[in-house]
PDB file of C-alpha atoms in Angstrom:
ATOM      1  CA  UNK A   1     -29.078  -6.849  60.600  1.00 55.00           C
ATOM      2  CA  UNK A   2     -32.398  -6.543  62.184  1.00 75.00           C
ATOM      3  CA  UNK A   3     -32.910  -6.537  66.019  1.00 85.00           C
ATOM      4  CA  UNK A   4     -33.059 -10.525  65.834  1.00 94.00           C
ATOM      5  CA  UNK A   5     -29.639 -11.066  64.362  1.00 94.00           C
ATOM      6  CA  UNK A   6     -26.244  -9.496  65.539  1.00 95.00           C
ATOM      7  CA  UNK A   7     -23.234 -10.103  63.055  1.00 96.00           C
ATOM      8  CA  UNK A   8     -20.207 -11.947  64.726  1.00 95.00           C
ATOM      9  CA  UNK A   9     -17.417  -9.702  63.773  1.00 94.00           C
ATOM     10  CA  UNK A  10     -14.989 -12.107  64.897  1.00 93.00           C
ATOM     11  CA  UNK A  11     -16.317 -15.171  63.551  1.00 95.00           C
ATOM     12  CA  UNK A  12     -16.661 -13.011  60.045  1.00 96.00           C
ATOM     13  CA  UNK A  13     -13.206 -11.876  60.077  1.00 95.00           C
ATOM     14  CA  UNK A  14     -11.631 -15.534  61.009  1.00 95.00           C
ATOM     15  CA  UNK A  15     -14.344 -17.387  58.578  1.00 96.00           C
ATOM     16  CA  UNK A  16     -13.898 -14.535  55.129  1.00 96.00           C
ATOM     17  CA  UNK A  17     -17.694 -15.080  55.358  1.00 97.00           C
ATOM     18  CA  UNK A  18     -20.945 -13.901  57.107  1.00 97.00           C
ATOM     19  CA  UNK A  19     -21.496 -15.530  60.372  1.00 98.00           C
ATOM     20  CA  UNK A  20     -24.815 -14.002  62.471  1.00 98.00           C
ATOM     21  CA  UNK A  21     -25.999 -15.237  66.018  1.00 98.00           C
ATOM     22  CA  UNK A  22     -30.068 -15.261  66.345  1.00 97.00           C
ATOM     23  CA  UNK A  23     -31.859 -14.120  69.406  1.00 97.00           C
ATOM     24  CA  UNK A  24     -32.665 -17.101  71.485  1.00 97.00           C
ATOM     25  CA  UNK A  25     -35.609 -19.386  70.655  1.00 98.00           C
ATOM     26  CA  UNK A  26     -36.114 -16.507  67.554  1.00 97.00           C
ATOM     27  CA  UNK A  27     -35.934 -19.298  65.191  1.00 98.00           C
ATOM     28  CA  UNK A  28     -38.912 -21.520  66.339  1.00 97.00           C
ATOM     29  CA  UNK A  29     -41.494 -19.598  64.589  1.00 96.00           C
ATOM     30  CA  UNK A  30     -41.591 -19.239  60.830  1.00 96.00           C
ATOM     31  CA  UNK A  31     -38.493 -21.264  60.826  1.00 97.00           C
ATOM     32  CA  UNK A  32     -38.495 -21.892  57.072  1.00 96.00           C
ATOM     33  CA  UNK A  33     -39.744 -18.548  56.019  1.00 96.00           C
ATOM     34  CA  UNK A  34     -36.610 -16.855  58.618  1.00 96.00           C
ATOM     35  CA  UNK A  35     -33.901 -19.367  57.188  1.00 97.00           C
ATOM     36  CA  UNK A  36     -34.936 -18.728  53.502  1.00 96.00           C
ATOM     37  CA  UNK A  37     -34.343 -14.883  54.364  1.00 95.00           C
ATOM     38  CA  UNK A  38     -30.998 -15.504  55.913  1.00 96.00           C
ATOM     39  CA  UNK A  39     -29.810 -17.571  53.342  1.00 95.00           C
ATOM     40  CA  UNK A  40     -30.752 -15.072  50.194  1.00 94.00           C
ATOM     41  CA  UNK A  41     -28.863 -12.617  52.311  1.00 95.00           C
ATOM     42  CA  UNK A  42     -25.791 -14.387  52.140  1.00 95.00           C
ATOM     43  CA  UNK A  43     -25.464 -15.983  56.098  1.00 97.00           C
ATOM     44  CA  UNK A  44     -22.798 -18.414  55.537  1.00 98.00           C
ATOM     45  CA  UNK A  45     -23.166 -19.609  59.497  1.00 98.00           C
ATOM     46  CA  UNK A  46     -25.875 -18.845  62.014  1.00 98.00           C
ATOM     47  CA  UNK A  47     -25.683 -19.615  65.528  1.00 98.00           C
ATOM     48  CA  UNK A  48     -28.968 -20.312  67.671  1.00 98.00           C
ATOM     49  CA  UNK A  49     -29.621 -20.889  71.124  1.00 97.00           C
ATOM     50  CA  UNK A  50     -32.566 -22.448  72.216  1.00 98.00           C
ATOM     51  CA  UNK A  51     -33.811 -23.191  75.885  1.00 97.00           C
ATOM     52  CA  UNK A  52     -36.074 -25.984  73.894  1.00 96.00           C
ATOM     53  CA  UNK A  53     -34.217 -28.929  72.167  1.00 96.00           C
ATOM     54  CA  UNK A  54     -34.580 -30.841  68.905  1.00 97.00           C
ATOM     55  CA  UNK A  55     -34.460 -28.009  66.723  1.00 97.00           C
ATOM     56  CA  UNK A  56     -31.833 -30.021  64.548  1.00 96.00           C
ATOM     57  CA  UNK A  57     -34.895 -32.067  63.892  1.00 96.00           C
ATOM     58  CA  UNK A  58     -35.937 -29.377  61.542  1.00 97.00           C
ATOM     59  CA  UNK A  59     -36.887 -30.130  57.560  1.00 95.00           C
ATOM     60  CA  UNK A  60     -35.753 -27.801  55.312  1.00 96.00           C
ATOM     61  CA  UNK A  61     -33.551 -26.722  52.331  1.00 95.00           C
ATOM     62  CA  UNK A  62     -31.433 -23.710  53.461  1.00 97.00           C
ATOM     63  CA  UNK A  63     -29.291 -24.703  56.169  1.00 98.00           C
ATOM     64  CA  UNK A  64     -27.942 -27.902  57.799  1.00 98.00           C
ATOM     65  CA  UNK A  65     -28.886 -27.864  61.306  1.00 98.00           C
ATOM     66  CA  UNK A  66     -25.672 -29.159  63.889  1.00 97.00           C
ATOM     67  CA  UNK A  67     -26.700 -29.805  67.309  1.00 97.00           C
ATOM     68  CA  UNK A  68     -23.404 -28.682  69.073  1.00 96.00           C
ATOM     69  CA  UNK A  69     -24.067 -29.155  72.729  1.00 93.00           C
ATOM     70  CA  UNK A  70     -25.621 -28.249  75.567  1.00 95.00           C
ATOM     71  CA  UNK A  71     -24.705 -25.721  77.158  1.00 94.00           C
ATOM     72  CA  UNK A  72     -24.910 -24.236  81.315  1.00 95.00           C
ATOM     73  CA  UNK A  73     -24.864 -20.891  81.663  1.00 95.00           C
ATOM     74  CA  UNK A  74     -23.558 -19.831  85.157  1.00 95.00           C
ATOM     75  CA  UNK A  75     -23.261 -16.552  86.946  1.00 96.00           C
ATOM     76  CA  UNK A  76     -21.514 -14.899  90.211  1.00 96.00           C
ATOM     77  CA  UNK A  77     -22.188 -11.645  92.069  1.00 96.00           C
ATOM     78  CA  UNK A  78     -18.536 -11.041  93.002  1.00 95.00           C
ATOM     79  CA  UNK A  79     -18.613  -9.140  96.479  1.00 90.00           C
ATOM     80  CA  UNK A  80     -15.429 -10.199  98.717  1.00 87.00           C
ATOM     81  CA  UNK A  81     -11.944  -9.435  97.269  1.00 92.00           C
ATOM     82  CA  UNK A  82      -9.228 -11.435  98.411  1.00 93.00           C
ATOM     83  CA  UNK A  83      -5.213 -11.892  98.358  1.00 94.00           C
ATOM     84  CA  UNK A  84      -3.930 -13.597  95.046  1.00 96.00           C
ATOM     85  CA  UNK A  85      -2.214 -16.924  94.766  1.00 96.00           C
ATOM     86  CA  UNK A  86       1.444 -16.126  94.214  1.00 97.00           C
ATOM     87  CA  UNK A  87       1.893 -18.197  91.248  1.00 98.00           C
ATOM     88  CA  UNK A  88      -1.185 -15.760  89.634  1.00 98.00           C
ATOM     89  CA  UNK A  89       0.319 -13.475  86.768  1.00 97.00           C
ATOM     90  CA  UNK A  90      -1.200 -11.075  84.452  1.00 97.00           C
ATOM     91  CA  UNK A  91       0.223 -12.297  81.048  1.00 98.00           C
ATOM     92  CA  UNK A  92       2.287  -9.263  79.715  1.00 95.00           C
ATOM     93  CA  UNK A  93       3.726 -10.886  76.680  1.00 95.00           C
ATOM     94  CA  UNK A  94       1.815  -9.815  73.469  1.00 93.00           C
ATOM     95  CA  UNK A  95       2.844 -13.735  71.813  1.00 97.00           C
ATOM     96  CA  UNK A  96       1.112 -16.406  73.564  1.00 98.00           C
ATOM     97  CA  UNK A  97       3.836 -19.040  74.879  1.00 97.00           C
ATOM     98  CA  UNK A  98       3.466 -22.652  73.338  1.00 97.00           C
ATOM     99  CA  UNK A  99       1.677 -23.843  76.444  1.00 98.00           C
ATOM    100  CA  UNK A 100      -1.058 -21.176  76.507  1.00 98.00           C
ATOM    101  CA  UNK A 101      -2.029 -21.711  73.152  1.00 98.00           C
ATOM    102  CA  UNK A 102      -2.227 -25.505  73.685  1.00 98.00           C
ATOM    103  CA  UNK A 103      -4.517 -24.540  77.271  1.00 98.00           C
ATOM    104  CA  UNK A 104      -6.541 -22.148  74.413  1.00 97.00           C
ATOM    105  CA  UNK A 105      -7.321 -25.417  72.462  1.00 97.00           C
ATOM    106  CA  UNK A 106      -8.314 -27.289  75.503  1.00 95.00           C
ATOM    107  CA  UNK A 107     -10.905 -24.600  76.916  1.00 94.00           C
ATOM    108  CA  UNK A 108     -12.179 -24.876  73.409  1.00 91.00           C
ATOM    109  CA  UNK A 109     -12.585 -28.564  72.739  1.00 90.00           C
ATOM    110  CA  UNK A 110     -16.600 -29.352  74.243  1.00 84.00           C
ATOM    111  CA  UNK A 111     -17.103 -26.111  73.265  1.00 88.00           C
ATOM    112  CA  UNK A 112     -19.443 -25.463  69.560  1.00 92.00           C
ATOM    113  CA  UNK A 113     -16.177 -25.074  67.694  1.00 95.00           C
ATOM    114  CA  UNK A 114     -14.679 -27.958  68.990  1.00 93.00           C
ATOM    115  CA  UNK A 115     -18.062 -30.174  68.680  1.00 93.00           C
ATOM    116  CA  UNK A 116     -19.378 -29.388  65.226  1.00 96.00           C
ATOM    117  CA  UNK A 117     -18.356 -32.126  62.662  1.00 95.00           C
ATOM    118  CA  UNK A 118     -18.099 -29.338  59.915  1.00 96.00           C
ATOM    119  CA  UNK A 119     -14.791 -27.707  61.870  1.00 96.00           C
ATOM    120  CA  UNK A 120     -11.909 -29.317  61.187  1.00 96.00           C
ATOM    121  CA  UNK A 121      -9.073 -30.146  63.354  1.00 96.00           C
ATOM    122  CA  UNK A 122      -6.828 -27.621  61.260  1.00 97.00           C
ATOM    123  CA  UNK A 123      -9.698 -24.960  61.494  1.00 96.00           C
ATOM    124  CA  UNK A 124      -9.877 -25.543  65.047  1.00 97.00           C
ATOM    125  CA  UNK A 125      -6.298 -25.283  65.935  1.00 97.00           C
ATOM    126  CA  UNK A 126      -6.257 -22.182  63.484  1.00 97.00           C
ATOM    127  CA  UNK A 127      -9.217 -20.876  65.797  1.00 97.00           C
ATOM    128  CA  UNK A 128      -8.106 -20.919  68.974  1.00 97.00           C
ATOM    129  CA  UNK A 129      -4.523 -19.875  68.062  1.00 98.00           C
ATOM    130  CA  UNK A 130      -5.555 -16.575  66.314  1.00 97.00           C
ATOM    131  CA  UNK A 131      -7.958 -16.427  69.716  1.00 96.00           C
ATOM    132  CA  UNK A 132      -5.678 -16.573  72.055  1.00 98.00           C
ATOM    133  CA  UNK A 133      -3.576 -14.136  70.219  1.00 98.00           C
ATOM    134  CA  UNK A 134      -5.654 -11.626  69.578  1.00 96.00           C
ATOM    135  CA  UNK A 135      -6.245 -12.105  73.736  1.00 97.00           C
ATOM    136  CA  UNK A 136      -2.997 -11.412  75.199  1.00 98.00           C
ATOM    137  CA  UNK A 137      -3.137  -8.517  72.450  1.00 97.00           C
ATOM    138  CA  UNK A 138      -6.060  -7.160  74.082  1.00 97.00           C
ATOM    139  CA  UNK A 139      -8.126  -7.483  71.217  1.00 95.00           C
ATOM    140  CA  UNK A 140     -10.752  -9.140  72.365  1.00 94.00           C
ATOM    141  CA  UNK A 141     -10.292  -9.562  76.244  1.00 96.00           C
ATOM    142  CA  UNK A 142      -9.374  -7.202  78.678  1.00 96.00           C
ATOM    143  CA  UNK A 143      -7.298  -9.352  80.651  1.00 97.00           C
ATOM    144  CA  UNK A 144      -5.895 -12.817  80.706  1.00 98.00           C
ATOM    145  CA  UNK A 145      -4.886 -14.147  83.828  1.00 98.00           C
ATOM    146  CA  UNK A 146      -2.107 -17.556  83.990  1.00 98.00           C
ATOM    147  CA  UNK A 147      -1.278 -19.733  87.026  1.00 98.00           C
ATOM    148  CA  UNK A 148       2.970 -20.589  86.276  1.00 98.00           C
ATOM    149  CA  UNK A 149       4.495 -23.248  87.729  1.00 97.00           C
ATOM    150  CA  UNK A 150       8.241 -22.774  86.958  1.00 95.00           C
ATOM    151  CA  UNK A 151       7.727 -20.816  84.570  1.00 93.00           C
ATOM    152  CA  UNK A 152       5.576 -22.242  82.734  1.00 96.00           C
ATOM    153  CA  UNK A 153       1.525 -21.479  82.080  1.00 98.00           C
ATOM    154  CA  UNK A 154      -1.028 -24.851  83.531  1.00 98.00           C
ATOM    155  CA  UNK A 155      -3.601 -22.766  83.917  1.00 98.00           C
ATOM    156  CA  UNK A 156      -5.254 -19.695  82.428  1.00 98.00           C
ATOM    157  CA  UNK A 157      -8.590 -17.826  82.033  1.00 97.00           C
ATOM    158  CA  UNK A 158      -9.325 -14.455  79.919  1.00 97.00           C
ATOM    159  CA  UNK A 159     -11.841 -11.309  80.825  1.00 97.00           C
ATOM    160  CA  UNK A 160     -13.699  -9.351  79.312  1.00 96.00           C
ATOM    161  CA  UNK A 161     -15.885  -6.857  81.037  1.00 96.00           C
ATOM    162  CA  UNK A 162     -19.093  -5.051  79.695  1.00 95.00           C
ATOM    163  CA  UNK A 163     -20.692  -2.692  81.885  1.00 93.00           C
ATOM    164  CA  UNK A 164     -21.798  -4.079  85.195  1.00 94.00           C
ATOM    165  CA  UNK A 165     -20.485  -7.892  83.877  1.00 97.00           C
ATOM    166  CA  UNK A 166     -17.380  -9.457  83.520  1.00 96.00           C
ATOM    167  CA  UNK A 167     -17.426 -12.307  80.980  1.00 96.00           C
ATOM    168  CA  UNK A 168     -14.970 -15.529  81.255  1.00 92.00           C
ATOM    169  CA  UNK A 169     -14.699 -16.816  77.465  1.00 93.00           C
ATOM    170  CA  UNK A 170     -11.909 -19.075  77.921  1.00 95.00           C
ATOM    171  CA  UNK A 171     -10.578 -21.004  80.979  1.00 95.00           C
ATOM    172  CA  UNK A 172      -8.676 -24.085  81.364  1.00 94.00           C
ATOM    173  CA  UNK A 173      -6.149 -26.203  83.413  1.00 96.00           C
ATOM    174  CA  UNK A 174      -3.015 -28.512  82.744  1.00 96.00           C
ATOM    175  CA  UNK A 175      -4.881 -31.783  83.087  1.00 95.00           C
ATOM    176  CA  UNK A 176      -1.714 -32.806  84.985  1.00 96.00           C
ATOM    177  CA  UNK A 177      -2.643 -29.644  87.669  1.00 96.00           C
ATOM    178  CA  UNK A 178      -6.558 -30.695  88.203  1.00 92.00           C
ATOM    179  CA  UNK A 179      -7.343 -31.191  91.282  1.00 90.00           C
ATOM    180  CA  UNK A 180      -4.567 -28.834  92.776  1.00 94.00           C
ATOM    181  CA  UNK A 181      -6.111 -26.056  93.422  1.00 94.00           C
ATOM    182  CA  UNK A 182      -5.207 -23.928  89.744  1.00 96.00           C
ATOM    183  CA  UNK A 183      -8.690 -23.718  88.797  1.00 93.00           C
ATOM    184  CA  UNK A 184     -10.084 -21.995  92.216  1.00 94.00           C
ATOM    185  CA  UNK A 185      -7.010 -20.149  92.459  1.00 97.00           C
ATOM    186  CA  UNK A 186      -7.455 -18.109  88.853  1.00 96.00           C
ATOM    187  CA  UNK A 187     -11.011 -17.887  89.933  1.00 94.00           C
ATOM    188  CA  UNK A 188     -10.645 -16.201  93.175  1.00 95.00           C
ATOM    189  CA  UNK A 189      -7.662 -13.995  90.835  1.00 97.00           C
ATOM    190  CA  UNK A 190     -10.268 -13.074  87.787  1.00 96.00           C
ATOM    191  CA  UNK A 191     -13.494 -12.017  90.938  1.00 95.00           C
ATOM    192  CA  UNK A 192     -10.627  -9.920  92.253  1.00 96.00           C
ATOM    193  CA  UNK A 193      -9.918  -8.222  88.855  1.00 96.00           C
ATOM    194  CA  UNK A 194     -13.628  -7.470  88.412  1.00 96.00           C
ATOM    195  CA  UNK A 195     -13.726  -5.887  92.215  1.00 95.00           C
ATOM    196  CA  UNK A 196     -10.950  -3.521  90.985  1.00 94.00           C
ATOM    197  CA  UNK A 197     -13.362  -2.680  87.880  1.00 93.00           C
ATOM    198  CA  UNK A 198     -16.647  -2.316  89.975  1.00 94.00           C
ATOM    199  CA  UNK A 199     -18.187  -4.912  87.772  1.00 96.00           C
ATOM    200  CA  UNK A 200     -21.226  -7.103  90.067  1.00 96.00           C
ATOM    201  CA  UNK A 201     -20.931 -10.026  87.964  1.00 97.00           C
ATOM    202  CA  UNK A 202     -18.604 -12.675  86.761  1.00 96.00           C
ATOM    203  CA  UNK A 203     -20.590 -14.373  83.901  1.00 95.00           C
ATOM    204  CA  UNK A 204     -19.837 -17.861  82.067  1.00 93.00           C
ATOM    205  CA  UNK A 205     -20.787 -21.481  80.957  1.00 92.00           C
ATOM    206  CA  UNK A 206     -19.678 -24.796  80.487  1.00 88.00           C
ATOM    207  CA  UNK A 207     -20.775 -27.866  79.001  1.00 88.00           C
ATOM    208  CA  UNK A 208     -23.853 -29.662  80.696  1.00 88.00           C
ATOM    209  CA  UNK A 209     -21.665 -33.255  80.073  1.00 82.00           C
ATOM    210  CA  UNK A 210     -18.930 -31.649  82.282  1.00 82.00           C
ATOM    211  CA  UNK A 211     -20.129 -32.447  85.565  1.00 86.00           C
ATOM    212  CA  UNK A 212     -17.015 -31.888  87.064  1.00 84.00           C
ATOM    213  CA  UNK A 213     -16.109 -28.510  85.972  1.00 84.00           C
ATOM    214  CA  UNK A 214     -20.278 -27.971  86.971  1.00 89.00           C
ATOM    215  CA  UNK A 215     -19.531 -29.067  90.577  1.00 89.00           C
ATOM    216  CA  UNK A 216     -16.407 -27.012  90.964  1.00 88.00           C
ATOM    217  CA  UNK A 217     -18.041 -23.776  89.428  1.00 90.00           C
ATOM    218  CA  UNK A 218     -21.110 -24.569  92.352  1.00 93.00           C
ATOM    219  CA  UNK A 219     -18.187 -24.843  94.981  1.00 91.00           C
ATOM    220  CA  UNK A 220     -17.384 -21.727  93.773  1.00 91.00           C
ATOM    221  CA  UNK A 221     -20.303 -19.984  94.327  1.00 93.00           C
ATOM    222  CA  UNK A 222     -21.925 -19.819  91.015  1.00 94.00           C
ATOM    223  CA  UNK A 223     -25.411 -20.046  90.053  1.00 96.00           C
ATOM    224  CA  UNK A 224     -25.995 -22.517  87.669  1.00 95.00           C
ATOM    225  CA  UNK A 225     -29.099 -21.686  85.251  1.00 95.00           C
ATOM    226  CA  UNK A 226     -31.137 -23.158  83.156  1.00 95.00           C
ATOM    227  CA  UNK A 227     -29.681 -25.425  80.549  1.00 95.00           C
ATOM    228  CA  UNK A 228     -29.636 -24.296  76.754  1.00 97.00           C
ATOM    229  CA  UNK A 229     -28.971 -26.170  73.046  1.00 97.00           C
ATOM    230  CA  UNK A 230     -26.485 -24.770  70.796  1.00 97.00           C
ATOM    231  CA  UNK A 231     -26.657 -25.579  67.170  1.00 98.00           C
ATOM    232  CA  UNK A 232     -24.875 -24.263  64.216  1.00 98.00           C
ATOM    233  CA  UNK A 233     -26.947 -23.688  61.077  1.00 98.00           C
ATOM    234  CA  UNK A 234     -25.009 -24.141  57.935  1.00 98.00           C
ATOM    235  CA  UNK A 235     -25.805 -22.372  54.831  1.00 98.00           C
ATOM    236  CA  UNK A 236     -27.049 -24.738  51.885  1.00 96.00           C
ATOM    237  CA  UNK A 237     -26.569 -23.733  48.399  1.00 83.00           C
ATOM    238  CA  UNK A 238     -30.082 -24.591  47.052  1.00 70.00           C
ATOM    239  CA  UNK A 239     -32.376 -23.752  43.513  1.00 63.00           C
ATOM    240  CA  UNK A 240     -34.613 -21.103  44.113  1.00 59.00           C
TER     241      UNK A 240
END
């Protein structure tokens, strides 16, 4: 793929088809000209981010456009390391237990799986349980982190660090534990983990909707930026 496009690997594998992600705002100009490439090269799925919105609001005949949501990206310099909460566990187990994978679907739900009409509820759950998986396997996150309560998971968040970075992809709480402390507890936990790995930055996002989890992650520390639109662009199979 050319410098515009990365290939998903993950979304590939999980989909059996082509799934690319476009360099931000790439799609704006030439829009029909790019799509008509993408689809004669056989790119099932494209996901765009764009800091302008509307773009779902484009005519033309090789992909339907989804407007998935809006989306905050937020960011962290992680300086002060401090003690763990006692009930904070590195999950060791290499099959997720009931309640994790259920947490996995929850992180998931406002996210651009879980708001795209053309994802079913099967596909979802299929998603997020092969996710979580492949997490605790080490597959695709370095560590996942769980808050237990008698044993059993209400809170978790995964890691994955790249360089200087350390990226949260999934992170959710019991909605019985909210407001408990679980969520700044795994936080402080997953900034200590990145202190130990010399990483500078704990990166993220959430849902612009979610003004809660918004106003905890700014009690937190975190720098929220500038707001961006997520679509999915679905391939259309059209007469040349």
């Amino acid at each position: 793929m050319s410098d515009n496009f990365q290939l998903l690997e993950w979304d590939t594998n999980f989909f059996g088809f082509q799934v690319a992600k476009a360099k931000k705002d790439f799609l704006w100009k030439n829009s029909n000209n790019k799509l008509r490439q993408l689809n004669e090269q056989d790119i099932e799925l494209i996901v765009f981010n764009s800091s302008k919105p509307d773009f779902e609001k484009l005519e033309n005949r090789y992909y339907e456009i989804v407007k998935v949501y809006n989306r905050v990206p937020i960011i962290k310099e992680v300086k002060s390391k401090t003690i763990n909460h006692p009930k904070i566990f590195s999950y060791k187990d290499e099959i997720p237990s009931p309640e994790l994978i259920d947490l996995a679907k929850l992180a998931g739900k406002e996210g651009r799986f879980g708001r795209d009409h053309r994802i079913s509820q099967e596909t979802y759950d299929k998603i997020f349980e092969e996710w979580i998986t492949n997490s605790v396997k080490r597959i695709v996150a370095d560590e996942v982190l769980v808050y237990k309560v008698d044993e059993k998971v209400v809170g978790f968040g995964t890691l994955k660090i790249e360089g200087d970075n350390g990226f949260g992809p999934l992170f959710a709480v019991n909605r019985d534990y909210e407001g408990k402390g679980v969520s700044f507890a795994l936080m402080r936990a997953i900034e200590n983990k990145l202190i130990e790995k010399k990483c500078k930055y704990l990166v993220s996002g959430t849902q612009e909707i979610n003004k809660k989890a918004l106003g905890a992650f700014r009690r937190f520390g975190f720098e929220l930026q500038t707001p961006e639109f997520v679509y999915h662009l679905w391939k259309i199979n059209y007469n040349k």
